[in-house]
PDB file of C-alpha atoms in Angstrom:
ATOM      1  CA  UNK A   1     -42.421-113.305 109.611  1.00 44.00           C
ATOM      2  CA  UNK A   2     -40.903-109.936 108.672  1.00 41.00           C
ATOM      3  CA  UNK A   3     -40.685-110.959 105.010  1.00 45.00           C
ATOM      4  CA  UNK A   4     -44.376-111.962 104.910  1.00 45.00           C
ATOM      5  CA  UNK A   5     -45.503-108.681 106.492  1.00 45.00           C
ATOM      6  CA  UNK A   6     -43.300-106.701 104.125  1.00 48.00           C
ATOM      7  CA  UNK A   7     -44.782-108.467 101.089  1.00 49.00           C
ATOM      8  CA  UNK A   8     -48.287-107.712 102.370  1.00 49.00           C
ATOM      9  CA  UNK A   9     -47.458-104.031 102.925  1.00 46.00           C
ATOM     10  CA  UNK A  10     -45.815-103.811  99.486  1.00 52.00           C
ATOM     11  CA  UNK A  11     -49.049-105.083  97.915  1.00 52.00           C
ATOM     12  CA  UNK A  12     -51.250-102.775  99.998  1.00 48.00           C
ATOM     13  CA  UNK A  13     -49.292 -99.512  99.589  1.00 47.00           C
ATOM     14  CA  UNK A  14     -50.041 -99.084  95.824  1.00 49.00           C
ATOM     15  CA  UNK A  15     -53.786 -99.505  96.533  1.00 52.00           C
ATOM     16  CA  UNK A  16     -53.521 -96.939  99.323  1.00 45.00           C
ATOM     17  CA  UNK A  17     -51.777 -94.431  97.038  1.00 43.00           C
ATOM     18  CA  UNK A  18     -54.144 -95.000  94.115  1.00 48.00           C
ATOM     19  CA  UNK A  19     -57.166 -94.560  96.360  1.00 49.00           C
ATOM     20  CA  UNK A  20     -55.788 -91.232  97.545  1.00 49.00           C
ATOM     21  CA  UNK A  21     -55.052 -90.067  93.976  1.00 43.00           C
ATOM     22  CA  UNK A  22     -58.499 -91.142  92.800  1.00 50.00           C
ATOM     23  CA  UNK A  23     -60.154 -89.292  95.654  1.00 47.00           C
ATOM     24  CA  UNK A  24     -58.069 -86.200  94.943  1.00 45.00           C
ATOM     25  CA  UNK A  25     -59.085 -86.250  91.267  1.00 50.00           C
ATOM     26  CA  UNK A  26     -62.726 -86.648  92.240  1.00 51.00           C
ATOM     27  CA  UNK A  27     -62.414 -83.661  94.547  1.00 47.00           C
ATOM     28  CA  UNK A  28     -60.859 -81.534  91.834  1.00 48.00           C
ATOM     29  CA  UNK A  29     -63.533 -82.411  89.254  1.00 48.00           C
ATOM     30  CA  UNK A  30     -66.517 -81.766  91.502  1.00 46.00           C
ATOM     31  CA  UNK A  31     -67.722 -78.497  92.938  1.00 47.00           C
ATOM     32  CA  UNK A  32     -68.893 -78.202  96.454  1.00 46.00           C
ATOM     33  CA  UNK A  33     -68.342 -80.570  99.339  1.00 48.00           C
ATOM     34  CA  UNK A  34     -67.566 -84.157  98.590  1.00 43.00           C
ATOM     35  CA  UNK A  35     -69.956 -86.744  99.931  1.00 45.00           C
ATOM     36  CA  UNK A  36     -68.281 -88.890 102.548  1.00 43.00           C
ATOM     37  CA  UNK A  37     -68.215 -92.400 101.056  1.00 44.00           C
ATOM     38  CA  UNK A  38     -66.815 -95.415 102.793  1.00 43.00           C
ATOM     39  CA  UNK A  39     -63.060 -95.148 102.824  1.00 42.00           C
ATOM     40  CA  UNK A  40     -63.050 -91.425 101.960  1.00 39.00           C
ATOM     41  CA  UNK A  41     -63.315 -88.298 104.111  1.00 42.00           C
ATOM     42  CA  UNK A  42     -64.086 -84.711 103.169  1.00 42.00           C
ATOM     43  CA  UNK A  43     -60.608 -83.857 101.857  1.00 46.00           C
ATOM     44  CA  UNK A  44     -60.361 -86.968  99.663  1.00 45.00           C
ATOM     45  CA  UNK A  45     -57.842 -88.829 101.839  1.00 43.00           C
ATOM     46  CA  UNK A  46     -58.221 -92.367 103.129  1.00 43.00           C
ATOM     47  CA  UNK A  47     -60.357 -92.556 106.241  1.00 44.00           C
ATOM     48  CA  UNK A  48     -58.574 -91.990 109.520  1.00 47.00           C
ATOM     49  CA  UNK A  49     -58.810 -95.598 110.692  1.00 49.00           C
ATOM     50  CA  UNK A  50     -57.251 -96.869 107.422  1.00 54.00           C
ATOM     51  CA  UNK A  51     -54.437 -94.361 107.769  1.00 49.00           C
ATOM     52  CA  UNK A  52     -53.971 -95.473 111.350  1.00 50.00           C
ATOM     53  CA  UNK A  53     -53.713 -99.105 110.201  1.00 56.00           C
ATOM     54  CA  UNK A  54     -51.128 -98.130 107.612  1.00 49.00           C
ATOM     55  CA  UNK A  55     -48.958 -96.227 110.110  1.00 46.00           C
ATOM     56  CA  UNK A  56     -49.254 -99.046 112.646  1.00 50.00           C
ATOM     57  CA  UNK A  57     -48.214-101.658 110.082  1.00 49.00           C
ATOM     58  CA  UNK A  58     -45.207 -99.590 109.026  1.00 50.00           C
ATOM     59  CA  UNK A  59     -44.210 -99.181 112.692  1.00 46.00           C
ATOM     60  CA  UNK A  60     -44.366-102.950 113.222  1.00 45.00           C
ATOM     61  CA  UNK A  61     -42.217-103.584 110.161  1.00 43.00           C
ATOM     62  CA  UNK A  62     -39.665-100.995 111.264  1.00 43.00           C
ATOM     63  CA  UNK A  63     -39.533-102.366 114.799  1.00 43.00           C
ATOM     64  CA  UNK A  64     -39.085-105.948 113.643  1.00 43.00           C
ATOM     65  CA  UNK A  65     -36.417-104.910 111.166  1.00 39.00           C
ATOM     66  CA  UNK A  66     -34.478-103.143 113.913  1.00 35.00           C
ATOM     67  CA  UNK A  67     -34.856-106.151 116.206  1.00 36.00           C
ATOM     68  CA  UNK A  68     -33.533-108.378 113.430  1.00 36.00           C
ATOM     69  CA  UNK A  69     -30.368-106.277 113.260  1.00 34.00           C
ATOM     70  CA  UNK A  70     -29.513-106.877 116.907  1.00 34.00           C
ATOM     71  CA  UNK A  71     -26.012-108.429 116.999  1.00 44.00           C
ATOM     72  CA  UNK A  72     -26.039-112.141 117.763  1.00 59.00           C
ATOM     73  CA  UNK A  73     -23.789-115.071 117.032  1.00 68.00           C
ATOM     74  CA  UNK A  74     -22.667-114.881 113.438  1.00 72.00           C
ATOM     75  CA  UNK A  75     -21.604-117.941 111.502  1.00 66.00           C
ATOM     76  CA  UNK A  76     -18.042-116.602 111.423  1.00 62.00           C
ATOM     77  CA  UNK A  77     -17.994-116.156 115.209  1.00 65.00           C
ATOM     78  CA  UNK A  78     -19.472-119.591 115.820  1.00 64.00           C
ATOM     79  CA  UNK A  79     -16.985-121.381 113.557  1.00 62.00           C
ATOM     80  CA  UNK A  80     -13.948-119.190 114.218  1.00 62.00           C
ATOM     81  CA  UNK A  81     -10.653-120.999 114.687  1.00 52.00           C
ATOM     82  CA  UNK A  82      -9.291-119.888 118.033  1.00 46.00           C
ATOM     83  CA  UNK A  83      -5.683-118.643 117.853  1.00 49.00           C
ATOM     84  CA  UNK A  84      -3.074-120.049 120.254  1.00 42.00           C
ATOM     85  CA  UNK A  85      -2.458-117.996 123.402  1.00 43.00           C
ATOM     86  CA  UNK A  86       0.875-116.578 122.283  1.00 43.00           C
ATOM     87  CA  UNK A  87       2.190-113.102 121.807  1.00 46.00           C
ATOM     88  CA  UNK A  88       2.785-111.685 118.366  1.00 51.00           C
ATOM     89  CA  UNK A  89       6.123-112.822 116.946  1.00 61.00           C
ATOM     90  CA  UNK A  90       6.179-116.167 118.744  1.00 78.00           C
ATOM     91  CA  UNK A  91       5.848-117.617 122.214  1.00 87.00           C
ATOM     92  CA  UNK A  92       7.739-115.637 124.835  1.00 92.00           C
ATOM     93  CA  UNK A  93       9.400-117.762 127.493  1.00 96.00           C
ATOM     94  CA  UNK A  94       8.241-116.896 131.011  1.00 95.00           C
ATOM     95  CA  UNK A  95       8.868-117.695 134.651  1.00 95.00           C
ATOM     96  CA  UNK A  96       8.241-121.357 135.606  1.00 95.00           C
ATOM     97  CA  UNK A  97       8.472-122.577 132.025  1.00 96.00           C
ATOM     98  CA  UNK A  98      10.842-125.510 131.567  1.00 97.00           C
ATOM     99  CA  UNK A  99      13.250-125.504 128.640  1.00 97.00           C
ATOM    100  CA  UNK A 100      15.549-128.097 127.171  1.00 97.00           C
ATOM    101  CA  UNK A 101      18.925-126.883 125.934  1.00 97.00           C
ATOM    102  CA  UNK A 102      20.436-129.348 123.441  1.00 97.00           C
ATOM    103  CA  UNK A 103      23.914-129.016 121.921  1.00 96.00           C
ATOM    104  CA  UNK A 104      24.567-131.311 118.973  1.00 95.00           C
ATOM    105  CA  UNK A 105      27.360-133.851 119.592  1.00 93.00           C
ATOM    106  CA  UNK A 106      27.764-132.525 123.134  1.00 95.00           C
ATOM    107  CA  UNK A 107      25.305-134.544 125.246  1.00 94.00           C
ATOM    108  CA  UNK A 108      27.012-133.432 128.461  1.00 95.00           C
ATOM    109  CA  UNK A 109      25.813-129.890 127.707  1.00 95.00           C
ATOM    110  CA  UNK A 110      22.199-130.938 127.144  1.00 94.00           C
ATOM    111  CA  UNK A 111      19.989-130.028 130.121  1.00 97.00           C
ATOM    112  CA  UNK A 112      16.336-129.451 131.038  1.00 97.00           C
ATOM    113  CA  UNK A 113      16.032-126.509 133.397  1.00 97.00           C
ATOM    114  CA  UNK A 114      13.265-124.275 134.836  1.00 97.00           C
ATOM    115  CA  UNK A 115      13.121-120.544 134.263  1.00 97.00           C
ATOM    116  CA  UNK A 116      13.800-118.910 137.611  1.00 97.00           C
ATOM    117  CA  UNK A 117      11.790-115.947 139.013  1.00 95.00           C
ATOM    118  CA  UNK A 118      14.544-113.632 137.756  1.00 96.00           C
ATOM    119  CA  UNK A 119      14.025-114.980 134.208  1.00 96.00           C
ATOM    120  CA  UNK A 120      17.393-116.745 134.091  1.00 97.00           C
ATOM    121  CA  UNK A 121      18.347-120.342 133.337  1.00 98.00           C
ATOM    122  CA  UNK A 122      21.594-122.131 134.167  1.00 96.00           C
ATOM    123  CA  UNK A 123      23.555-123.806 131.359  1.00 96.00           C
ATOM    124  CA  UNK A 124      26.783-125.834 131.790  1.00 95.00           C
ATOM    125  CA  UNK A 125      30.021-123.977 130.915  1.00 94.00           C
ATOM    126  CA  UNK A 126      28.395-120.589 130.451  1.00 96.00           C
ATOM    127  CA  UNK A 127      26.340-120.240 133.657  1.00 96.00           C
ATOM    128  CA  UNK A 128      23.260-118.021 133.764  1.00 97.00           C
ATOM    129  CA  UNK A 129      21.505-116.893 130.587  1.00 97.00           C
ATOM    130  CA  UNK A 130      18.502-114.586 130.306  1.00 97.00           C
ATOM    131  CA  UNK A 131      15.545-116.634 129.008  1.00 97.00           C
ATOM    132  CA  UNK A 132      12.481-114.731 130.224  1.00 96.00           C
ATOM    133  CA  UNK A 133      10.831-112.604 127.543  1.00 94.00           C
ATOM    134  CA  UNK A 134      12.663-114.300 124.676  1.00 96.00           C
ATOM    135  CA  UNK A 135      11.532-116.760 122.029  1.00 95.00           C
ATOM    136  CA  UNK A 136      13.153-120.177 121.700  1.00 96.00           C
ATOM    137  CA  UNK A 137      15.030-118.967 118.617  1.00 96.00           C
ATOM    138  CA  UNK A 138      16.384-115.895 120.414  1.00 97.00           C
ATOM    139  CA  UNK A 139      17.489-117.940 123.404  1.00 97.00           C
ATOM    140  CA  UNK A 140      19.206-120.492 121.168  1.00 97.00           C
ATOM    141  CA  UNK A 141      21.178-117.683 119.475  1.00 97.00           C
ATOM    142  CA  UNK A 142      22.301-116.293 122.859  1.00 97.00           C
ATOM    143  CA  UNK A 143      23.389-119.706 124.146  1.00 97.00           C
ATOM    144  CA  UNK A 144      25.220-120.419 120.885  1.00 97.00           C
ATOM    145  CA  UNK A 145      27.109-117.122 121.097  1.00 97.00           C
ATOM    146  CA  UNK A 146      28.231-117.793 124.666  1.00 96.00           C
ATOM    147  CA  UNK A 147      29.145-121.446 124.010  1.00 96.00           C
ATOM    148  CA  UNK A 148      31.277-120.456 121.004  1.00 96.00           C
ATOM    149  CA  UNK A 149      33.950-119.430 123.524  1.00 95.00           C
ATOM    150  CA  UNK A 150      34.233-123.074 124.649  1.00 95.00           C
ATOM    151  CA  UNK A 151      32.865-125.240 121.820  1.00 94.00           C
ATOM    152  CA  UNK A 152      33.752-125.004 118.140  1.00 93.00           C
ATOM    153  CA  UNK A 153      30.747-123.970 116.049  1.00 94.00           C
ATOM    154  CA  UNK A 154      28.060-125.223 118.498  1.00 96.00           C
ATOM    155  CA  UNK A 155      24.653-126.192 117.121  1.00 97.00           C
ATOM    156  CA  UNK A 156      22.087-125.265 119.806  1.00 97.00           C
ATOM    157  CA  UNK A 157      18.409-126.189 119.939  1.00 97.00           C
ATOM    158  CA  UNK A 158      15.922-124.895 122.521  1.00 97.00           C
ATOM    159  CA  UNK A 159      12.744-126.878 123.233  1.00 97.00           C
ATOM    160  CA  UNK A 160      10.101-125.569 125.636  1.00 95.00           C
ATOM    161  CA  UNK A 161       8.931-128.706 127.421  1.00 95.00           C
ATOM    162  CA  UNK A 162       6.374-127.143 129.812  1.00 93.00           C
ATOM    163  CA  UNK A 163       4.387-123.949 129.215  1.00 88.00           C
ATOM    164  CA  UNK A 164       3.670-122.995 132.796  1.00 91.00           C
ATOM    165  CA  UNK A 165       3.928-119.199 132.613  1.00 91.00           C
ATOM    166  CA  UNK A 166       0.950-118.842 130.222  1.00 86.00           C
ATOM    167  CA  UNK A 167      -1.212-121.455 131.901  1.00 85.00           C
ATOM    168  CA  UNK A 168      -4.000-119.152 133.077  1.00 88.00           C
ATOM    169  CA  UNK A 169      -4.007-117.124 129.857  1.00 86.00           C
ATOM    170  CA  UNK A 170      -4.944-120.240 127.894  1.00 88.00           C
ATOM    171  CA  UNK A 171      -7.764-121.583 130.040  1.00 94.00           C
ATOM    172  CA  UNK A 172     -11.525-121.884 129.538  1.00 97.00           C
ATOM    173  CA  UNK A 173     -13.742-121.596 132.599  1.00 97.00           C
ATOM    174  CA  UNK A 174     -17.208-123.038 133.267  1.00 98.00           C
ATOM    175  CA  UNK A 175     -19.159-121.697 136.246  1.00 98.00           C
ATOM    176  CA  UNK A 176     -22.647-121.854 137.707  1.00 97.00           C
ATOM    177  CA  UNK A 177     -25.117-124.733 137.596  1.00 97.00           C
ATOM    178  CA  UNK A 178     -22.784-127.498 136.425  1.00 98.00           C
ATOM    179  CA  UNK A 179     -21.750-130.530 138.430  1.00 97.00           C
ATOM    180  CA  UNK A 180     -18.077-129.562 138.668  1.00 97.00           C
ATOM    181  CA  UNK A 181     -17.273-125.894 137.955  1.00 97.00           C
ATOM    182  CA  UNK A 182     -13.773-125.868 136.606  1.00 96.00           C
ATOM    183  CA  UNK A 183     -10.978-124.107 134.772  1.00 96.00           C
ATOM    184  CA  UNK A 184      -9.864-126.288 131.849  1.00 94.00           C
ATOM    185  CA  UNK A 185      -6.794-126.049 129.664  1.00 90.00           C
ATOM    186  CA  UNK A 186      -7.785-124.706 126.242  1.00 92.00           C
ATOM    187  CA  UNK A 187      -7.306-127.044 123.297  1.00 91.00           C
ATOM    188  CA  UNK A 188      -7.735-126.173 119.647  1.00 88.00           C
ATOM    189  CA  UNK A 189     -11.214-126.959 118.325  1.00 91.00           C
ATOM    190  CA  UNK A 190     -12.807-126.867 121.789  1.00 95.00           C
ATOM    191  CA  UNK A 191     -16.513-125.922 121.790  1.00 96.00           C
ATOM    192  CA  UNK A 192     -19.091-124.916 124.405  1.00 97.00           C
ATOM    193  CA  UNK A 193     -20.326-128.506 124.674  1.00 97.00           C
ATOM    194  CA  UNK A 194     -16.780-129.830 125.196  1.00 97.00           C
ATOM    195  CA  UNK A 195     -16.210-127.435 128.087  1.00 97.00           C
ATOM    196  CA  UNK A 196     -19.593-128.148 129.726  1.00 97.00           C
ATOM    197  CA  UNK A 197     -19.104-131.913 129.475  1.00 96.00           C
ATOM    198  CA  UNK A 198     -15.648-131.599 131.016  1.00 96.00           C
ATOM    199  CA  UNK A 199     -17.360-129.811 133.905  1.00 97.00           C
ATOM    200  CA  UNK A 200     -19.549-132.879 134.456  1.00 97.00           C
ATOM    201  CA  UNK A 201     -22.592-131.584 132.578  1.00 97.00           C
ATOM    202  CA  UNK A 202     -25.546-129.686 134.020  1.00 97.00           C
ATOM    203  CA  UNK A 203     -26.813-130.168 137.536  1.00 97.00           C
ATOM    204  CA  UNK A 204     -30.490-130.571 138.478  1.00 95.00           C
ATOM    205  CA  UNK A 205     -31.045-126.852 138.996  1.00 95.00           C
ATOM    206  CA  UNK A 206     -29.650-125.507 135.721  1.00 97.00           C
ATOM    207  CA  UNK A 207     -31.467-123.192 133.343  1.00 97.00           C
ATOM    208  CA  UNK A 208     -29.537-124.235 130.220  1.00 97.00           C
ATOM    209  CA  UNK A 209     -31.118-121.905 127.665  1.00 96.00           C
ATOM    210  CA  UNK A 210     -30.106-118.892 129.775  1.00 96.00           C
ATOM    211  CA  UNK A 211     -26.420-119.755 129.457  1.00 98.00           C
ATOM    212  CA  UNK A 212     -24.032-116.915 128.585  1.00 97.00           C
ATOM    213  CA  UNK A 213     -20.573-116.938 127.032  1.00 97.00           C
ATOM    214  CA  UNK A 214     -18.310-114.060 128.079  1.00 97.00           C
ATOM    215  CA  UNK A 215     -15.405-113.210 125.786  1.00 95.00           C
ATOM    216  CA  UNK A 216     -12.903-110.353 125.932  1.00 91.00           C
ATOM    217  CA  UNK A 217     -12.393-108.720 122.528  1.00 87.00           C
ATOM    218  CA  UNK A 218     -10.042-105.732 122.220  1.00 86.00           C
ATOM    219  CA  UNK A 219     -10.235-105.131 125.950  1.00 88.00           C
ATOM    220  CA  UNK A 220     -14.041-105.188 126.067  1.00 93.00           C
ATOM    221  CA  UNK A 221     -16.303-107.997 127.284  1.00 94.00           C
ATOM    222  CA  UNK A 222     -18.707-109.348 124.703  1.00 94.00           C
ATOM    223  CA  UNK A 223     -21.655-111.510 125.815  1.00 96.00           C
ATOM    224  CA  UNK A 224     -23.226-114.281 123.707  1.00 96.00           C
ATOM    225  CA  UNK A 225     -26.497-116.057 124.490  1.00 96.00           C
ATOM    226  CA  UNK A 226     -26.009-119.838 124.356  1.00 97.00           C
ATOM    227  CA  UNK A 227     -29.038-122.115 123.992  1.00 96.00           C
ATOM    228  CA  UNK A 228     -27.405-124.967 125.853  1.00 97.00           C
ATOM    229  CA  UNK A 229     -30.678-126.853 126.325  1.00 96.00           C
ATOM    230  CA  UNK A 230     -31.281-126.888 122.583  1.00 96.00           C
ATOM    231  CA  UNK A 231     -27.722-128.062 121.981  1.00 96.00           C
ATOM    232  CA  UNK A 232     -27.832-130.921 124.485  1.00 95.00           C
ATOM    233  CA  UNK A 233     -31.441-132.047 124.039  1.00 94.00           C
ATOM    234  CA  UNK A 234     -32.332-131.257 120.429  1.00 94.00           C
ATOM    235  CA  UNK A 235     -29.020-131.136 118.613  1.00 94.00           C
ATOM    236  CA  UNK A 236     -29.452-127.457 117.706  1.00 94.00           C
ATOM    237  CA  UNK A 237     -25.816-126.512 117.220  1.00 94.00           C
ATOM    238  CA  UNK A 238     -26.221-122.914 116.030  1.00 94.00           C
ATOM    239  CA  UNK A 239     -24.876-121.551 119.330  1.00 96.00           C
ATOM    240  CA  UNK A 240     -22.299-124.285 119.983  1.00 96.00           C
ATOM    241  CA  UNK A 241     -19.449-121.818 119.497  1.00 95.00           C
ATOM    242  CA  UNK A 242     -15.816-122.697 119.212  1.00 94.00           C
ATOM    243  CA  UNK A 243     -13.988-121.322 122.218  1.00 95.00           C
ATOM    244  CA  UNK A 244     -11.063-118.971 122.645  1.00 94.00           C
ATOM    245  CA  UNK A 245      -8.513-118.928 125.465  1.00 92.00           C
ATOM    246  CA  UNK A 246      -9.953-116.891 128.339  1.00 93.00           C
ATOM    247  CA  UNK A 247     -13.620-117.603 127.550  1.00 96.00           C
ATOM    248  CA  UNK A 248     -16.012-117.943 130.506  1.00 97.00           C
ATOM    249  CA  UNK A 249     -19.233-119.962 130.276  1.00 98.00           C
ATOM    250  CA  UNK A 250     -21.854-119.161 132.940  1.00 98.00           C
ATOM    251  CA  UNK A 251     -24.827-121.505 133.422  1.00 98.00           C
ATOM    252  CA  UNK A 252     -27.433-119.904 135.748  1.00 97.00           C
ATOM    253  CA  UNK A 253     -29.843-121.732 138.031  1.00 96.00           C
ATOM    254  CA  UNK A 254     -33.539-121.684 137.139  1.00 91.00           C
ATOM    255  CA  UNK A 255     -36.033-119.729 139.189  1.00 86.00           C
ATOM    256  CA  UNK A 256     -38.627-121.753 141.099  1.00 73.00           C
TER     257      UNK A 256
END
């Protein structure tokens, strides 16, 4: 629509300018007052109502151009690959995580233990070891150093078997007019439709095309309009965004 109006204005502006120049030349060549012809006034300019139409058309074009620049869902945002919910430099072990300590050729030293509230784990022979706040590689190096006092050249591997400490940092939540509002574990490649279907789909009172996606970016909440009705009923996938850990989808109820 904007492109069509712009093409029309671009064709009309030269005629507007030429009419003004022609009128000005006629005014300069003739002595005395200029007769008011259709489209011309006493000073040789385009009649007031034509000028008004020109200004109004330019205002419409400007307004529509500004409206078209309003931030929406870009293709990059819609198809973005959500990063895992880990801290920079690797996953940091936290309270309630469960870790497996394996020592090669020493099965009696291999254990699966929880991380206690004080961040410690208990390992045979060496006792308590600080695990909280460390990566698996860092913890393996600490255990290896301590075991070297009892075992010759120990080969230690740390496997995190349950990621409980980051559970709520890596969830996607669906609220509002769905059959089962829920907080789901984020999985790579998850989209708006996946989350809504996991929540049982829409209930009978939903207003799907008023759905909003709330996402925290650099500490600020960004809101995206999701046309959920178009996605579910017409296959219009433009707003079927891939999700990030921490996203919240809100489906409002319609007004009666």
